[in-house]
Coordinates of C-alpha atoms in Angstrom, one line a residue:
M147 CA 130.7 100.7 104.7
I148 CA 129.1 97.6 106.0
E149 CA 130.4 94.2 105.0
L150 CA 128.7 90.8 105.7
K151 CA 131.2 88.0 105.3
N152 CA 129.8 84.5 105.3
L153 CA 127.2 85.6 107.8
T154 CA 125.3 82.6 109.2
K155 CA 122.7 82.2 112.0
R156 CA 121.4 78.8 113.1
F157 CA 118.7 78.1 115.7
D158 CA 119.2 74.5 116.7
N159 CA 118.8 72.6 113.4
F160 CA 117.3 75.5 111.5
T161 CA 119.5 77.8 109.4
A162 CA 117.9 81.3 109.2
V163 CA 120.8 83.0 107.4
D164 CA 123.2 80.9 105.3
H165 CA 126.7 82.3 104.5
L166 CA 125.4 85.6 103.4
N167 CA 127.9 87.9 101.7
L168 CA 127.0 91.6 101.1
T169 CA 128.6 95.0 101.0
V170 CA 126.6 98.2 101.7
E171 CA 128.4 101.3 100.7
T172 CA 128.5 104.4 102.8
G173 CA 125.6 106.7 102.1
E174 CA 123.7 103.9 100.2
F175 CA 120.0 103.2 100.5
F176 CA 120.0 99.4 100.5
G177 CA 116.9 97.1 100.4
L178 CA 116.8 93.6 101.8
L179 CA 113.9 91.8 100.2
G180 CA 112.5 88.3 100.4
P181 CA 109.4 86.3 101.3
N182 CA 108.4 85.6 104.9
G183 CA 111.0 83.6 106.7
A184 CA 113.7 84.6 104.2
G185 CA 116.1 85.7 107.0
K186 CA 115.7 89.5 106.6
T187 CA 114.9 90.3 110.2
T188 CA 117.5 87.9 111.5
T189 CA 120.1 89.6 109.3
I190 CA 119.1 93.1 110.6
S191 CA 119.1 91.7 114.2
M192 CA 122.7 90.5 113.7
I193 CA 123.8 93.9 112.2
S194 CA 122.3 95.6 115.3
T195 CA 124.0 93.0 117.6
V196 CA 120.7 92.0 119.1
L197 CA 121.6 88.5 117.8
L198 CA 125.1 87.1 117.5
P199 CA 126.2 85.2 114.3
T200 CA 126.8 81.5 114.5
E201 CA 129.5 81.9 111.8
G202 CA 131.0 84.7 109.8
E203 CA 131.4 88.4 110.7
I204 CA 130.1 91.9 110.2
L205 CA 132.6 94.7 109.5
V206 CA 131.7 98.4 109.9
D207 CA 134.2 100.7 108.2
G208 CA 136.7 97.8 108.2
R209 CA 136.4 97.0 111.9
R210 CA 134.6 93.9 113.3
L211 CA 131.3 94.6 114.9
D212 CA 130.3 92.8 118.1
R213 CA 128.6 93.7 121.3
K214 CA 131.8 95.0 122.9
A215 CA 132.6 97.3 120.0
S216 CA 130.9 100.4 121.5
E217 CA 132.4 102.8 119.0
Q218 CA 131.0 100.8 116.1
K219 CA 127.7 100.1 117.7
R220 CA 127.2 103.8 118.3
K221 CA 127.2 104.3 114.5
L222 CA 124.0 102.2 114.3
S223 CA 120.4 102.8 115.2
I224 CA 117.6 100.4 114.6
I225 CA 113.8 100.8 114.1
T226 CA 111.9 97.6 114.4
Q227 CA 108.4 96.5 113.4
E228 CA 107.1 96.9 116.9
Y229 CA 106.2 100.1 118.8
S230 CA 108.7 100.1 121.7
M231 CA 107.6 103.3 123.5
R232 CA 105.7 103.8 126.7
Q233 CA 102.1 104.8 125.9
D234 CA 101.8 107.3 128.7
M235 CA 104.9 109.4 127.6
T236 CA 104.7 112.5 125.5
M237 CA 106.9 112.9 122.4
E238 CA 109.2 115.1 124.4
E239 CA 109.4 112.6 127.2
V240 CA 110.2 109.8 124.8
M241 CA 113.1 111.8 123.4
E242 CA 114.4 112.9 126.7
Y243 CA 114.4 109.3 128.0
Q244 CA 116.4 108.2 125.0
G245 CA 118.9 111.0 125.4
R246 CA 119.5 110.2 129.0
L247 CA 120.1 106.5 128.1
Y248 CA 123.1 107.8 126.1
Y249 CA 124.1 110.4 128.7
L250 CA 123.5 113.4 126.5
P251 CA 123.3 116.8 128.3
R252 CA 119.8 118.0 128.9
K253 CA 120.4 121.1 126.9
V254 CA 121.5 119.0 123.9
I255 CA 118.5 116.7 124.2
R256 CA 116.1 119.6 124.2
Q257 CA 117.8 121.3 121.2
K258 CA 117.9 118.1 119.1
T259 CA 114.4 117.1 120.1
E260 CA 113.0 120.4 118.7
E261 CA 115.1 120.0 115.6
L262 CA 114.2 116.4 114.9
L263 CA 110.5 116.8 115.6
D264 CA 110.4 119.8 113.4
F265 CA 112.2 117.9 110.7
A266 CA 109.6 115.1 110.9
G267 CA 106.7 117.4 110.9
L268 CA 105.8 116.5 114.5
L269 CA 106.7 119.6 116.5
E270 CA 103.2 120.8 117.1
Y271 CA 102.3 117.4 118.6
R272 CA 105.2 117.2 121.0
K273 CA 103.0 117.4 124.1
R274 CA 100.7 114.5 122.9
T275 CA 101.1 111.1 124.5
V276 CA 102.1 108.1 122.5
R277 CA 98.7 106.4 123.0
H278 CA 97.0 109.3 121.2
L279 CA 99.3 109.2 118.1
S280 CA 98.4 107.7 114.8
G281 CA 100.5 104.7 113.5
G282 CA 102.3 106.9 111.1
M283 CA 103.2 109.5 113.8
K284 CA 104.5 106.7 116.0
R285 CA 106.8 105.5 113.3
K286 CA 108.1 109.0 112.7
L287 CA 108.7 109.4 116.4
M288 CA 110.7 106.2 116.5
I289 CA 112.9 107.6 113.7
C290 CA 113.4 110.8 115.6
R291 CA 114.3 108.8 118.7
A292 CA 116.8 106.8 116.7
L293 CA 118.3 109.9 115.2
L294 CA 118.9 111.6 118.5
I295 CA 122.2 109.9 119.0
E296 CA 123.3 111.0 115.5
P297 CA 123.9 107.5 114.0
E298 CA 125.7 107.1 110.7
I299 CA 123.7 103.9 109.8
L300 CA 119.9 103.5 110.1
L301 CA 118.4 100.0 110.2
L302 CA 114.8 99.9 109.3
D303 CA 112.8 96.6 109.7
E304 CA 109.4 97.0 108.0
P305 CA 109.1 100.7 108.9
T306 CA 105.8 101.3 107.1
A307 CA 104.0 98.1 108.0
G308 CA 100.4 98.9 108.7
M309 CA 100.5 102.5 107.5
D310 CA 97.9 103.9 105.2
A311 CA 99.0 105.1 101.8
L312 CA 99.4 108.8 102.8
S313 CA 101.4 108.0 105.9
R314 CA 103.6 105.7 103.9
R315 CA 104.4 108.4 101.3
Q316 CA 105.2 110.8 104.1
M317 CA 107.6 108.3 105.6
W318 CA 109.2 107.9 102.2
N319 CA 109.8 111.6 102.0
L320 CA 111.4 111.6 105.4
L321 CA 113.7 108.7 104.6
K322 CA 114.7 110.3 101.3
K323 CA 115.7 113.5 103.2
L324 CA 117.8 111.4 105.6
N325 CA 119.5 109.5 102.8
G326 CA 120.1 112.9 101.0
E327 CA 122.2 113.9 104.0
K328 CA 124.5 110.8 103.3
M329 CA 123.0 108.6 105.9
T330 CA 123.4 104.9 105.2
I331 CA 120.1 103.1 105.3
I332 CA 119.3 99.4 105.3
L333 CA 115.6 98.7 104.7
T334 CA 113.6 95.5 104.9
T335 CA 110.1 95.7 103.4
H336 CA 107.3 93.7 101.9
Y337 CA 106.2 96.7 99.8
M338 CA 108.0 96.3 96.5
E339 CA 107.0 99.8 95.3
E340 CA 108.7 101.2 98.4
A341 CA 112.0 99.4 97.6
Q342 CA 111.7 100.5 94.0
A343 CA 111.1 104.1 94.9
L344 CA 113.8 104.4 97.6
C345 CA 116.6 101.9 97.2
D346 CA 119.8 102.4 95.3
R347 CA 120.3 98.6 95.3
V348 CA 118.3 95.6 96.5
A349 CA 119.2 92.1 97.6
L350 CA 116.7 89.3 97.1
V351 CA 117.1 86.6 99.6
N352 CA 115.4 83.4 100.5
R353 CA 116.1 80.7 103.1
G354 CA 118.9 82.9 104.2
K355 CA 120.7 82.8 100.9
L356 CA 121.4 85.6 98.5
Q357 CA 119.6 85.1 95.1
K358 CA 120.0 88.4 93.3
L359 CA 121.7 91.7 93.9
D360 CA 121.4 94.8 91.7
T361 CA 119.7 98.1 91.2
P362 CA 115.9 98.0 90.9
A363 CA 116.2 99.4 87.3
N364 CA 118.7 96.6 86.3
L365 CA 116.6 93.9 87.8
I366 CA 113.5 95.2 85.9
A367 CA 115.4 95.5 82.7
E368 CA 116.7 91.9 83.1
L369 CA 113.1 90.6 83.3
G370 CA 111.8 92.9 80.6
A371 CA 110.7 96.5 80.8
F372 CA 107.2 95.9 79.5
A373 CA 104.6 93.5 80.8
V374 CA 101.4 92.1 79.3
D375 CA 98.8 90.7 81.8
E376 CA 96.4 88.1 80.6
T377 CA 93.3 87.5 82.7
S378 CA 91.2 84.3 82.6
E379 CA 88.5 83.1 84.9
D380 CA 90.9 81.4 87.3
S381 CA 94.3 83.0 86.8
L382 CA 96.4 86.0 85.9
A383 CA 99.5 85.4 83.8
S384 CA 102.1 88.0 83.0
H385 CA 104.5 88.0 80.1
Y386 CA 107.6 90.2 79.9
F387 CA 109.2 91.9 76.9
Q388 CA 112.4 93.9 76.3
K389 CA 110.8 96.1 73.7
R390 CA 107.5 97.9 73.6
E391 CA 106.9 96.8 70.0
E392 CA 107.2 93.1 71.0
A393 CA 104.7 93.7 73.9
I394 CA 102.2 95.4 71.6
Q395 CA 102.5 92.6 69.1
Y396 CA 101.7 90.0 71.7
L397 CA 98.9 92.2 73.1
S398 CA 97.2 92.5 69.8
A399 CA 96.9 88.7 69.5
A400 CA 96.0 88.1 73.1
G401 CA 92.4 89.3 73.1
S402 CA 90.3 91.7 75.2
Q403 CA 91.4 90.2 78.5
A404 CA 94.9 91.5 78.2
S405 CA 96.6 94.8 79.1
L406 CA 100.0 96.4 78.7
R407 CA 101.9 98.1 81.5
A408 CA 105.5 98.9 82.7
T409 CA 107.2 96.1 84.6
T410 CA 107.9 96.8 88.3
L411 CA 110.1 95.4 91.0
E412 CA 107.2 93.5 92.3
D413 CA 107.1 91.5 89.1
V414 CA 110.8 90.7 89.6
F415 CA 110.1 89.6 93.1
V416 CA 107.1 87.4 92.2
E417 CA 108.9 85.8 89.3
C418 CA 112.0 85.1 91.4
A419 CA 110.0 83.9 94.4
G420 CA 107.7 81.8 92.3
R421 CA 110.2 80.1 90.0
K422 CA 113.6 80.1 91.8
L423 CA 113.3 80.8 95.5
M424 CA 110.6 78.5 96.8

């Protein structure tokens, strides 16, 4: 379990995270969502101890997390938005280098490397250098590298940014497998369909403050399960209804430039960001 208690981070006069209180259960797939500048990456950086809180604390399994808590830190592994691997290394060399940083025996490194690369569908490319990998393959390799130390908690900051649709779906399947093995995952993403497909619960934050916290299904139900989009020359307006019959009735009077569809988590995000967060 991860607990954020009044977590706050200030940079001079700017407050990036403002007394954030969250609990992420063991084995949960948790989404941290918000517009640019909402404080998502800053929060992830504090959980990983890259940044230290200005106020508040982080507890992992009831024990305070800080840079000196080596046992707690070892439970965590983070994957950032940037590719942090040497371009001239092969996949095997990247994995070996990571293992040596954590003083793993060479035999263990080789065994886990083969298992993890096979798990991610990368084994046949293990001799290929990083510079010759696709963006999706690099992201998968970063996950394999993070898993080498057998963390209990995986922190993912925009893990599918820049991926094509196929690579993104492959990454989803990989993350689902990991979560299926009871790994706790905290995800930040701008892809709302990603959060809706993967996350057990999501937190909507803005300006460092928590705005909403619930399951994607409950947030969608709160807004209305059915949406009618009305298109004009200069705008698109969406209207939400709890019952399909209500949506159809509205649609029938709206004219030819209207359409009915299911409400998504992206609708929740847009409505929240447009009307409450900004």
